[in-house]
Amino acid sequence: MPKSFYIRTFGCQMNEHDSERLAGMLVADGLEPTEIMEQADVVVLNTCCIRENADQKLYGTLGSLKTLVDAKPGLQIAVGGCLAQKDRELIQEKVGWVDVVFGTHNLGSAPGLLRRATTEGQVMEILDAPDPETISNHLMAPAAVRELPYAAWVNIQMGCDNSCAFCIVPAVRGPEVSRPVNDIVGEVEALARRGVIEVTLLGQNVNSYGRDITHRRPLFADLLGRIGAVDGIGRIRFTSPHPKDLRPETIAAMAETPEVCEQLHLPLQSGSSRVLSAMRRGYTAERYLERLAAARAAIDDLAVTTDIIVGFPGETERDFEDTLAVAAEAAYDSAYTFIFSPRPGTRAAAMADDFIAPDVIADRFARLKTVVERSALARHQARVGRVEEVLVEGVSRRDESMLTGRTRQGKLVHFAATGPGMAGTPVAGCVARVTITAGHPHHLSGVLGAVTARPRHRVRIPVASA
């Protein structure tokens, strides 16, 4: 009987996709996935280290696994990802029942390390940088066990060349290394043949994709056009761009490539130019708003989301008021708001004398949330009466009589599972027309009109035996 594995992922879309790739490698190595951790022979924790509580989550989870390890002889525990890259041997020093530790640059080594650990005991292998000669193979994911058959993440680069004061990513992911254009397009073509209709391009700074290849200018605009020409791909998304690198040709490519969704995630981080300088972001608040305005002028019906950090060291009340003003002017469709978290090894972590009091941060965080949700609600209510193209994701977790899906703008829509004259319930992967009936701060409500496209991927139909 083959061994089974369970993967728990902490962090961003890049970590989620790393877990998909790792699952594919483990399946190729003869293991079978399970959704029940207690039944697994191998438990892998794929970690993130962006926020301070990432450490607490990992070590808390490892602590809770001790009971399972004691009850199940032969169970293997592996830790990979960004926190593993950062903590290295410290993980096994603190937690004696971790069999394997691997980093961000040697994901493909995990199956072999697990085999080694069965005979050698604890194994730790961390590479300081990826091999440029094999980077595309490292990021290629033909055998990934993907969560969704109709949508896929595609890595276009790894690492980051920026030096934001608050960010640990360059230390754990390394410098930017781009995959060749033809390799990325080839992967997207293979995904399209399998029925995938939506791809999300992943990179720490997608705008600068290809700069290390040409040593002159980024290739991201060219890449968008090439992927848009792939037969079968109807939606293209990407994350995350950097405002300082949002070039006119990228905005033009978004406007001119029908497959690119009308959605832009443009991290602000702070609306204070003084704080942005301390963060080493490379742009001012005024420059940010100029580029946002250029994108909205070129791309009709563009939805814009952002990231904002509250309580960066030295942030004054005036700085924060500037952030509120920019957030109000930008009128975001939604925003991911974060409380500053000092990460050891970053410039900001050394600014302890300027840390902001927790009660001040809590007050600012609540005030920012009010501004962001006011804009989001207004934008969503403005869509009432519109007919949206929705990619159906499946049955709502909260109400089985409802379906959920995403508009081209990335907005979540809840709607009844059947509509007037509908024959049968739309399934995940369908494209449907939905009339919006209500707007809420974080989602839309609607009424199903008609299914305009059935899934291109193979749909499993459950068969009950008598």
CSV table of C-alpha atoms in Angstrom, one decimal:
chain,number,residue,atom,x,y,z
A,1,MET,CA,0.0,0.0,0.0
A,2,PRO,CA,1.5,3.4,-1.0
A,3,LYS,CA,2.3,6.0,1.6
A,4,SER,CA,0.1,9.1,1.8
A,5,PHE,CA,1.1,12.7,2.3
A,6,TYR,CA,-0.6,15.8,3.6
A,7,ILE,CA,0.6,19.4,2.9
A,8,ARG,CA,-0.4,22.4,5.0
A,9,THR,CA,0.5,25.8,3.4
A,10,PHE,CA,1.1,29.1,5.1
A,11,GLY,CA,1.3,32.3,3.2
A,12,CYS,CA,0.8,33.7,-0.2
A,13,GLN,CA,-0.2,32.5,-3.7
A,14,MET,CA,3.4,31.7,-4.4
A,15,ASN,CA,3.5,29.3,-1.4
A,16,GLU,CA,0.2,27.8,-2.5
A,17,HIS,CA,1.6,27.1,-6.0
A,18,ASP,CA,4.8,25.7,-4.4
A,19,SER,CA,2.6,23.3,-2.5
A,20,GLU,CA,0.9,22.3,-5.8
A,21,ARG,CA,4.2,21.6,-7.4
A,22,LEU,CA,5.5,19.7,-4.4
A,23,ALA,CA,2.3,17.6,-4.3
A,24,GLY,CA,3.0,16.7,-8.0
A,25,MET,CA,6.5,15.6,-7.2
A,26,LEU,CA,5.4,13.4,-4.3
A,27,VAL,CA,2.7,11.8,-6.4
A,28,ALA,CA,5.4,11.1,-9.1
A,29,ASP,CA,7.5,9.5,-6.3
A,30,GLY,CA,4.7,7.0,-5.5
A,31,LEU,CA,2.9,8.7,-2.7
A,32,GLU,CA,-0.9,9.5,-2.5
A,33,PRO,CA,-2.4,12.7,-1.3
A,34,THR,CA,-4.8,12.7,1.7
A,35,GLU,CA,-7.0,15.5,3.1
A,36,ILE,CA,-6.9,14.1,6.6
A,37,MET,CA,-3.6,14.9,8.3
A,38,GLU,CA,-4.0,12.1,10.9
A,39,GLN,CA,-4.0,9.5,8.1
A,40,ALA,CA,-0.9,10.7,6.4
A,41,ASP,CA,2.5,9.0,6.5
A,42,VAL,CA,4.2,12.3,5.5
A,43,VAL,CA,3.2,15.7,6.8
A,44,VAL,CA,4.8,18.7,5.0
A,45,LEU,CA,4.5,22.3,6.4
A,46,ASN,CA,5.2,24.8,3.6
A,47,THR,CA,6.0,28.0,5.4
A,48,CYS,CA,5.9,31.8,5.1
A,49,CYS,CA,7.9,34.3,7.1
A,50,ILE,CA,6.4,37.7,6.0
A,51,ARG,CA,4.6,38.3,9.2
A,52,GLU,CA,5.8,38.0,12.8
A,53,ASN,CA,3.1,35.5,13.7
A,54,ALA,CA,4.4,33.1,10.9
A,55,ASP,CA,7.0,31.8,13.4
A,56,GLN,CA,4.4,31.3,16.1
A,57,LYS,CA,2.1,29.5,13.6
A,58,LEU,CA,4.8,27.1,12.5
A,59,TYR,CA,6.2,26.2,15.9
A,60,GLY,CA,2.7,26.0,17.4
A,61,THR,CA,1.7,23.6,14.6
A,62,LEU,CA,4.8,21.5,15.1
A,63,GLY,CA,4.1,21.4,18.9
A,64,SER,CA,0.6,20.1,18.3
A,65,LEU,CA,2.0,17.4,15.9
A,66,LYS,CA,4.0,15.8,18.8
A,67,THR,CA,1.0,13.8,19.9
A,68,LEU,CA,0.5,12.5,16.4
A,69,VAL,CA,4.2,11.6,16.0
A,70,ASP,CA,4.2,9.7,19.3
A,71,ALA,CA,1.1,7.8,18.2
A,72,LYS,CA,2.2,6.9,14.7
A,73,PRO,CA,5.7,5.4,14.5
A,74,GLY,CA,7.3,6.1,11.1
A,75,LEU,CA,5.4,9.3,10.5
A,76,GLN,CA,7.7,11.8,8.8
A,77,ILE,CA,7.5,15.6,9.3
A,78,ALA,CA,9.0,18.0,6.8
A,79,VAL,CA,9.3,21.8,6.9
A,80,GLY,CA,9.9,23.8,3.7
A,81,GLY,CA,9.5,27.3,2.3
A,82,CYS,CA,10.5,30.8,3.4
A,83,LEU,CA,10.7,30.2,7.1
A,84,ALA,CA,12.7,27.1,6.6
A,85,GLN,CA,15.1,29.1,4.4
A,86,LYS,CA,15.4,31.7,7.2
A,87,ASP,CA,15.6,29.4,10.3
A,88,ARG,CA,17.5,26.5,8.8
A,89,GLU,CA,19.0,24.2,11.5
A,90,LEU,CA,17.2,26.1,14.2
A,91,ILE,CA,14.0,24.3,13.3
A,92,GLN,CA,15.4,20.8,14.1
A,93,GLU,CA,17.2,22.2,17.1
A,94,LYS,CA,13.9,23.5,18.6
A,95,VAL,CA,11.7,20.7,17.4
A,96,GLY,CA,13.4,17.3,17.6
A,97,TRP,CA,10.7,15.4,15.6
A,98,VAL,CA,11.2,17.3,12.3
A,99,ASP,CA,12.7,14.8,9.9
A,100,VAL,CA,13.4,17.1,6.9
A,101,VAL,CA,14.0,20.8,6.4
A,102,PHE,CA,14.3,22.2,2.8
A,103,GLY,CA,14.3,25.8,1.5
A,104,THR,CA,12.9,27.9,-1.3
A,105,HIS,CA,15.6,27.0,-3.8
A,106,ASN,CA,15.4,23.2,-3.6
A,107,LEU,CA,11.8,22.3,-3.6
A,108,GLY,CA,12.5,19.5,-6.1
A,109,SER,CA,14.8,17.8,-3.6
A,110,ALA,CA,12.0,17.2,-1.1
A,111,PRO,CA,11.1,13.7,-2.2
A,112,GLY,CA,14.7,12.6,-2.2
A,113,LEU,CA,15.3,14.2,1.2
A,114,LEU,CA,12.3,12.3,2.6
A,115,ARG,CA,13.7,9.0,1.3
A,116,ARG,CA,17.2,9.8,2.8
A,117,ALA,CA,15.6,10.6,6.2
A,118,THR,CA,14.1,7.1,6.5
A,119,THR,CA,17.7,5.7,6.7
A,120,GLU,CA,19.9,8.6,7.8
A,121,GLY,CA,17.6,10.3,10.3
A,122,GLN,CA,17.2,14.1,10.3
A,123,VAL,CA,18.2,15.9,7.1
A,124,MET,CA,18.5,19.6,6.5
A,125,GLU,CA,19.3,21.0,3.0
A,126,ILE,CA,19.2,24.7,2.3
A,127,LEU,CA,20.6,26.3,-0.9
A,128,ASP,CA,21.6,30.0,-0.8
A,129,ALA,CA,20.5,30.7,-4.3
A,130,PRO,CA,18.8,28.9,-7.2
A,131,ASP,CA,20.9,27.5,-10.1
A,132,PRO,CA,20.3,29.9,-13.0
A,133,GLU,CA,20.8,27.0,-15.5
A,134,THR,CA,17.9,25.0,-14.0
A,135,ILE,CA,15.6,27.8,-12.8
A,136,SER,CA,13.0,27.2,-15.5
A,137,ASN,CA,12.9,23.5,-14.7
A,138,HIS,CA,12.6,24.4,-11.0
A,139,LEU,CA,9.6,26.6,-11.6
A,140,MET,CA,7.9,24.5,-14.3
A,141,ALA,CA,4.9,22.7,-13.0
A,142,PRO,CA,3.6,20.2,-15.6
A,143,ALA,CA,2.7,17.6,-12.9
A,144,ALA,CA,1.4,19.9,-10.2
A,145,VAL,CA,-1.6,18.7,-8.2
A,146,ARG,CA,-3.7,21.8,-8.8
A,147,GLU,CA,-6.6,22.7,-6.6
A,148,LEU,CA,-8.7,24.0,-9.5
A,149,PRO,CA,-8.9,22.2,-13.0
A,150,TYR,CA,-10.0,25.4,-14.8
A,151,ALA,CA,-7.6,28.0,-13.2
A,152,ALA,CA,-3.9,27.8,-12.6
A,153,TRP,CA,-1.0,29.8,-11.1
A,154,VAL,CA,2.1,30.1,-13.3
A,155,ASN,CA,5.5,31.2,-11.9
A,156,ILE,CA,7.3,33.7,-14.3
A,157,GLN,CA,10.1,34.6,-12.0
A,158,MET,CA,11.5,34.0,-8.5
A,159,GLY,CA,13.2,36.3,-6.1
A,160,CYS,CA,13.3,40.1,-5.8
A,161,ASP,CA,15.9,42.9,-6.4
A,162,ASN,CA,14.1,45.5,-4.4
A,163,SER,CA,15.3,46.5,-0.9
A,164,CYS,CA,12.0,47.5,0.9
A,165,ALA,CA,12.9,48.2,4.6
A,166,PHE,CA,10.1,46.0,5.9
A,167,CYS,CA,10.5,42.9,3.6
A,168,ILE,CA,12.3,39.7,4.2
A,169,VAL,CA,11.5,38.2,0.8
A,170,PRO,CA,14.9,39.1,-0.9
A,171,ALA,CA,16.7,37.2,1.9
A,172,VAL,CA,14.7,34.1,1.6
A,173,ARG,CA,13.8,34.0,-2.1
A,174,GLY,CA,17.1,35.5,-3.4
A,175,PRO,CA,17.6,37.9,-6.4
A,176,GLU,CA,15.2,38.1,-9.3
A,177,VAL,CA,15.6,35.3,-11.8
A,178,SER,CA,13.2,35.2,-14.8
A,179,ARG,CA,12.1,32.1,-16.7
A,180,PRO,CA,12.5,32.3,-20.5
A,181,VAL,CA,9.4,33.6,-22.3
A,182,ASN,CA,9.0,30.5,-24.5
A,183,ASP,CA,9.1,28.2,-21.4
A,184,ILE,CA,6.3,30.2,-19.8
A,185,VAL,CA,4.2,30.3,-22.9
A,186,GLY,CA,4.7,26.5,-23.4
A,187,GLU,CA,3.5,25.8,-19.9
A,188,VAL,CA,0.4,28.0,-20.5
A,189,GLU,CA,-0.3,26.2,-23.8
A,190,ALA,CA,-0.1,22.8,-22.0
A,191,LEU,CA,-2.5,24.1,-19.3
A,192,ALA,CA,-4.9,25.3,-22.0
A,193,ARG,CA,-4.9,21.9,-23.6
A,194,ARG,CA,-6.0,20.4,-20.2
A,195,GLY,CA,-8.9,22.8,-20.1
A,196,VAL,CA,-7.5,25.7,-18.0
A,197,ILE,CA,-9.1,28.9,-19.0
A,198,GLU,CA,-7.7,31.3,-16.4
A,199,VAL,CA,-4.0,31.8,-15.5
A,200,THR,CA,-2.5,34.0,-12.8
A,201,LEU,CA,1.1,35.0,-13.4
A,202,LEU,CA,3.2,35.0,-10.2
A,203,GLY,CA,6.3,36.9,-9.3
A,204,GLN,CA,7.6,39.1,-6.5
A,205,ASN,CA,7.7,42.0,-8.9
A,206,VAL,CA,6.1,41.0,-12.2
A,207,ASN,CA,6.6,44.4,-13.8
A,208,SER,CA,10.4,43.8,-13.9
A,209,TYR,CA,10.0,40.3,-15.4
A,210,GLY,CA,12.8,39.7,-18.0
A,211,ARG,CA,15.0,42.6,-17.0
A,212,ASP,CA,17.7,40.0,-16.0
A,213,ILE,CA,17.3,38.3,-19.4
A,214,THR,CA,17.6,41.4,-21.6
A,215,HIS,CA,19.6,43.6,-19.3
A,216,ARG,CA,17.8,46.5,-20.9
A,217,ARG,CA,14.0,46.7,-20.4
A,218,PRO,CA,11.4,44.4,-18.8
A,219,LEU,CA,9.6,41.9,-21.0
A,220,PHE,CA,6.3,41.8,-19.0
A,221,ALA,CA,4.2,43.6,-21.6
A,222,ASP,CA,5.5,41.3,-24.3
A,223,LEU,CA,4.7,38.3,-22.1
A,224,LEU,CA,1.1,39.4,-21.6
A,225,GLY,CA,0.6,39.6,-25.3
A,226,ARG,CA,2.1,36.2,-25.9
A,227,ILE,CA,-0.1,34.5,-23.3
A,228,GLY,CA,-3.2,36.3,-24.5
A,229,ALA,CA,-2.6,34.7,-27.9
A,230,VAL,CA,-2.8,31.2,-26.4
A,231,ASP,CA,-5.9,29.4,-27.7
A,232,GLY,CA,-8.3,28.6,-24.9
A,233,ILE,CA,-7.0,31.1,-22.3
A,234,GLY,CA,-9.8,33.6,-21.6
A,235,ARG,CA,-8.6,35.3,-18.5
A,236,ILE,CA,-5.1,36.5,-17.4
A,237,ARG,CA,-4.3,37.9,-14.0
A,238,PHE,CA,-1.0,38.7,-12.3
A,239,THR,CA,0.4,39.5,-8.9
A,240,SER,CA,2.2,41.5,-7.7
A,241,PRO,CA,3.4,44.5,-9.6
A,242,HIS,CA,5.5,47.3,-8.1
A,243,PRO,CA,4.3,50.8,-8.6
A,244,LYS,CA,7.7,52.2,-9.4
A,245,ASP,CA,8.0,49.7,-12.3
A,246,LEU,CA,4.4,50.1,-13.7
A,247,ARG,CA,5.5,51.2,-17.2
A,248,PRO,CA,3.4,52.7,-20.0
A,249,GLU,CA,3.9,49.6,-22.2
A,250,THR,CA,2.5,47.3,-19.5
A,251,ILE,CA,-0.6,49.5,-19.1
A,252,ALA,CA,-1.0,49.5,-22.9
A,253,ALA,CA,-0.6,45.7,-23.0
A,254,MET,CA,-3.3,45.4,-20.4
A,255,ALA,CA,-5.6,47.6,-22.4
A,256,GLU,CA,-4.9,46.0,-25.7
A,257,THR,CA,-5.0,42.3,-24.7
A,258,PRO,CA,-8.6,41.3,-24.2
A,259,GLU,CA,-7.7,38.3,-22.2
A,260,VAL,CA,-6.0,40.4,-19.5
A,261,CYS,CA,-8.6,41.0,-16.7
A,262,GLU,CA,-9.6,44.5,-15.7
A,263,GLN,CA,-7.9,44.1,-12.4
A,264,LEU,CA,-4.8,45.7,-11.0
A,265,HIS,CA,-3.2,45.0,-7.6
A,266,LEU,CA,-1.0,48.0,-6.9
A,267,PRO,CA,0.5,48.0,-3.4
A,268,LEU,CA,0.6,51.5,-1.8
A,269,GLN,CA,2.0,50.6,1.6
A,270,SER,CA,1.8,54.2,2.8
A,271,GLY,CA,0.3,57.4,1.5
A,272,SER,CA,3.1,59.5,3.1
A,273,SER,CA,6.0,60.2,0.8
A,274,ARG,CA,8.2,60.6,3.9
A,275,VAL,CA,7.3,57.1,5.1
A,276,LEU,CA,7.6,55.7,1.5
A,277,SER,CA,11.2,57.0,1.5
A,278,ALA,CA,11.9,55.4,4.8
A,279,MET,CA,10.4,52.2,3.5
A,280,ARG,CA,12.8,52.5,0.4
A,281,ARG,CA,9.8,52.0,-2.0
A,282,GLY,CA,11.2,54.1,-4.8
A,283,TYR,CA,8.2,56.3,-5.5
A,284,THR,CA,6.2,59.2,-3.9
A,285,ALA,CA,2.5,59.3,-3.1
A,286,GLU,CA,2.1,61.8,-5.9
A,287,ARG,CA,3.9,59.5,-8.4
A,288,TYR,CA,1.8,56.5,-7.2
A,289,LEU,CA,-1.5,58.4,-7.9
A,290,GLU,CA,-0.2,59.5,-11.3
A,291,ARG,CA,0.5,55.9,-12.4
A,292,LEU,CA,-2.8,54.8,-11.0
A,293,ALA,CA,-4.6,57.5,-12.9
A,294,ALA,CA,-2.8,56.5,-16.1
A,295,ALA,CA,-3.9,52.9,-15.7
A,296,ARG,CA,-7.5,53.9,-15.1
A,297,ALA,CA,-7.5,56.2,-18.1
A,298,ALA,CA,-6.3,53.5,-20.4
A,299,ILE,CA,-8.2,50.5,-19.0
A,300,ASP,CA,-12.0,50.8,-19.0
A,301,ASP,CA,-13.8,49.6,-15.8
A,302,LEU,CA,-10.5,48.8,-14.0
A,303,ALA,CA,-10.8,47.4,-10.4
A,304,VAL,CA,-7.8,48.4,-8.2
A,305,THR,CA,-6.8,46.7,-5.0
A,306,THR,CA,-3.8,47.4,-2.7
A,307,ASP,CA,-1.7,46.7,0.3
A,308,ILE,CA,-1.2,49.2,3.1
A,309,ILE,CA,0.9,48.9,6.2
A,310,VAL,CA,-0.1,50.7,9.4
A,311,GLY,CA,2.4,51.7,12.0
A,312,PHE,CA,5.7,51.6,10.1
A,313,PRO,CA,8.4,52.9,12.5
A,314,GLY,CA,8.3,56.7,12.8
A,315,GLU,CA,4.9,57.1,11.2
A,316,THR,CA,3.4,60.3,12.6
A,317,GLU,CA,-0.3,61.2,12.8
A,318,ARG,CA,0.3,63.5,9.9
A,319,ASP,CA,1.8,60.6,7.9
A,320,PHE,CA,-1.2,58.5,8.7
A,321,GLU,CA,-3.6,61.2,7.6
A,322,ASP,CA,-1.7,61.3,4.3
A,323,THR,CA,-2.4,57.6,3.9
A,324,LEU,CA,-6.1,58.1,4.6
A,325,ALA,CA,-6.2,60.9,2.0
A,326,VAL,CA,-4.5,58.8,-0.7
A,327,ALA,CA,-6.7,55.8,0.1
A,328,ALA,CA,-9.8,58.0,-0.2
A,329,GLU,CA,-8.6,59.5,-3.5
A,330,ALA,CA,-7.6,56.1,-4.9
A,331,ALA,CA,-11.1,54.7,-4.0
A,332,TYR,CA,-9.9,51.1,-3.9
A,333,ASP,CA,-12.2,48.2,-4.7
A,334,SER,CA,-10.6,46.4,-1.7
A,335,ALA,CA,-7.4,46.6,0.3
A,336,TYR,CA,-5.3,44.2,2.3
A,337,THR,CA,-4.3,46.2,5.5
A,338,PHE,CA,-1.5,45.0,7.7
A,339,ILE,CA,-0.1,46.1,11.0
A,340,PHE,CA,3.7,46.6,10.8
A,341,SER,CA,5.6,43.4,11.8
A,342,PRO,CA,9.3,43.6,12.4
A,343,ARG,CA,11.2,40.8,10.7
A,344,PRO,CA,14.7,40.1,12.0
A,345,GLY,CA,17.3,40.9,9.3
A,346,THR,CA,15.3,43.8,7.7
A,347,ARG,CA,16.2,47.5,8.0
A,348,ALA,CA,12.9,48.2,9.7
A,349,ALA,CA,13.5,45.7,12.5
A,350,ALA,CA,16.5,47.9,13.6
A,351,MET,CA,14.2,50.9,14.0
A,352,ALA,CA,13.0,49.8,17.4
A,353,ASP,CA,13.4,53.3,18.9
A,354,ASP,CA,10.7,54.5,16.4
A,355,PHE,CA,8.2,51.7,16.9
A,356,ILE,CA,4.6,52.9,17.3
A,357,ALA,CA,2.6,52.1,20.4
A,358,PRO,CA,0.1,49.3,19.9
A,359,ASP,CA,-2.9,51.3,21.0
A,360,VAL,CA,-2.1,54.0,18.4
A,361,ILE,CA,-1.7,51.4,15.7
A,362,ALA,CA,-5.0,49.8,16.6
A,363,ASP,CA,-6.8,53.2,16.4
A,364,ARG,CA,-5.2,53.9,13.0
A,365,PHE,CA,-6.0,50.5,11.7
A,366,ALA,CA,-9.7,50.9,12.5
A,367,ARG,CA,-9.8,54.3,10.9
A,368,LEU,CA,-8.2,53.0,7.7
A,369,LYS,CA,-10.6,50.1,7.6
A,370,THR,CA,-13.5,52.5,7.6
A,371,VAL,CA,-12.1,54.5,4.7
A,372,VAL,CA,-11.3,51.4,2.6
A,373,GLU,CA,-14.6,49.7,3.2
A,374,ARG,CA,-16.5,52.9,2.4
A,375,SER,CA,-14.8,53.0,-1.0
A,376,ALA,CA,-15.3,49.3,-1.6
A,377,LEU,CA,-19.0,49.5,-0.8
A,378,ALA,CA,-19.5,52.5,-3.1
A,379,ARG,CA,-17.8,50.7,-5.9
A,380,HIS,CA,-19.8,47.5,-5.4
A,381,GLN,CA,-23.1,49.3,-5.1
A,382,ALA,CA,-22.3,51.1,-8.4
A,383,ARG,CA,-22.4,47.7,-10.1
A,384,VAL,CA,-26.0,47.0,-9.2
A,385,GLY,CA,-28.0,46.3,-12.4
A,386,ARG,CA,-24.9,45.4,-14.4
A,387,VAL,CA,-24.5,42.0,-16.1
A,388,GLU,CA,-21.2,40.5,-15.2
A,389,GLU,CA,-19.3,37.6,-16.8
A,390,VAL,CA,-18.7,35.2,-13.9
A,391,LEU,CA,-16.4,32.2,-13.8
A,392,VAL,CA,-18.2,29.8,-11.5
A,393,GLU,CA,-16.2,28.4,-8.6
A,394,GLY,CA,-18.8,26.1,-7.1
A,395,VAL,CA,-21.3,25.9,-4.3
A,396,SER,CA,-21.1,28.5,-1.5
A,397,ARG,CA,-19.6,27.2,1.7
A,398,ARG,CA,-22.1,29.2,3.7
A,399,ASP,CA,-25.3,28.3,1.7
A,400,GLU,CA,-25.6,25.2,-0.4
A,401,SER,CA,-28.4,26.7,-2.4
A,402,MET,CA,-26.0,29.4,-3.7
A,403,LEU,CA,-23.1,29.4,-6.1
A,404,THR,CA,-20.0,31.6,-6.0
A,405,GLY,CA,-17.8,32.8,-8.8
A,406,ARG,CA,-15.5,35.7,-9.8
A,407,THR,CA,-16.0,38.5,-12.2
A,408,ARG,CA,-13.3,39.6,-14.6
A,409,GLN,CA,-12.4,42.2,-12.0
A,410,GLY,CA,-11.8,39.5,-9.4
A,411,LYS,CA,-14.9,40.3,-7.4
A,412,LEU,CA,-16.6,37.5,-5.5
A,413,VAL,CA,-20.3,37.0,-6.5
A,414,HIS,CA,-22.9,34.9,-4.7
A,415,PHE,CA,-26.0,33.9,-6.7
A,416,ALA,CA,-28.7,31.3,-6.7
A,417,ALA,CA,-27.8,28.0,-8.3
A,418,THR,CA,-30.6,28.1,-10.9
A,419,GLY,CA,-32.1,30.9,-12.9
A,420,PRO,CA,-35.1,31.4,-15.1
A,421,GLY,CA,-35.3,28.8,-17.9
A,422,MET,CA,-32.1,27.1,-16.7
A,423,ALA,CA,-31.8,23.4,-17.3
A,424,GLY,CA,-29.5,22.0,-14.5
A,425,THR,CA,-27.1,23.7,-12.1
A,426,PRO,CA,-24.0,25.3,-13.5
A,427,VAL,CA,-20.8,23.5,-12.4
A,428,ALA,CA,-17.4,24.8,-11.4
A,429,GLY,CA,-15.5,26.1,-14.5
A,430,CYS,CA,-18.7,27.3,-16.3
A,431,VAL,CA,-18.8,30.9,-17.5
A,432,ALA,CA,-22.2,32.6,-16.7
A,433,ARG,CA,-23.9,35.9,-17.0
A,434,VAL,CA,-25.1,37.2,-13.7
A,435,THR,CA,-27.1,40.3,-13.0
A,436,ILE,CA,-25.9,42.1,-9.9
A,437,THR,CA,-28.6,42.9,-7.4
A,438,ALA,CA,-26.7,44.1,-4.4
A,439,GLY,CA,-23.3,45.4,-3.5
A,440,HIS,CA,-21.6,44.7,-0.1
A,441,PRO,CA,-18.1,45.7,1.2
A,442,HIS,CA,-16.5,42.4,0.3
A,443,HIS,CA,-18.7,40.7,-2.3
A,444,LEU,CA,-21.6,41.1,-4.7
A,445,SER,CA,-25.0,39.4,-4.9
A,446,GLY,CA,-26.7,38.5,-8.1
A,447,VAL,CA,-29.2,36.6,-10.2
A,448,LEU,CA,-28.1,33.9,-12.7
A,449,GLY,CA,-29.0,34.7,-16.3
A,450,ALA,CA,-27.4,32.1,-18.6
A,451,VAL,CA,-24.4,29.9,-18.9
A,452,THR,CA,-22.4,31.1,-21.8
A,453,ALA,CA,-19.6,28.5,-21.7
A,454,ARG,CA,-19.3,25.0,-20.3
A,455,PRO,CA,-16.1,23.8,-18.6
A,456,ARG,CA,-13.3,22.9,-21.0
A,457,HIS,CA,-11.6,20.6,-18.4
A,458,ARG,CA,-12.8,17.1,-17.8
A,459,VAL,CA,-15.7,17.1,-15.3
A,460,ARG,CA,-16.1,14.1,-13.0
A,461,ILE,CA,-19.7,13.0,-12.6
A,462,PRO,CA,-20.4,11.2,-9.4
A,463,VAL,CA,-22.0,7.8,-9.9
A,464,ALA,CA,-23.9,6.2,-7.0
A,465,SER,CA,-24.0,2.4,-6.9
A,466,ALA,CA,-27.2,0.6,-5.8
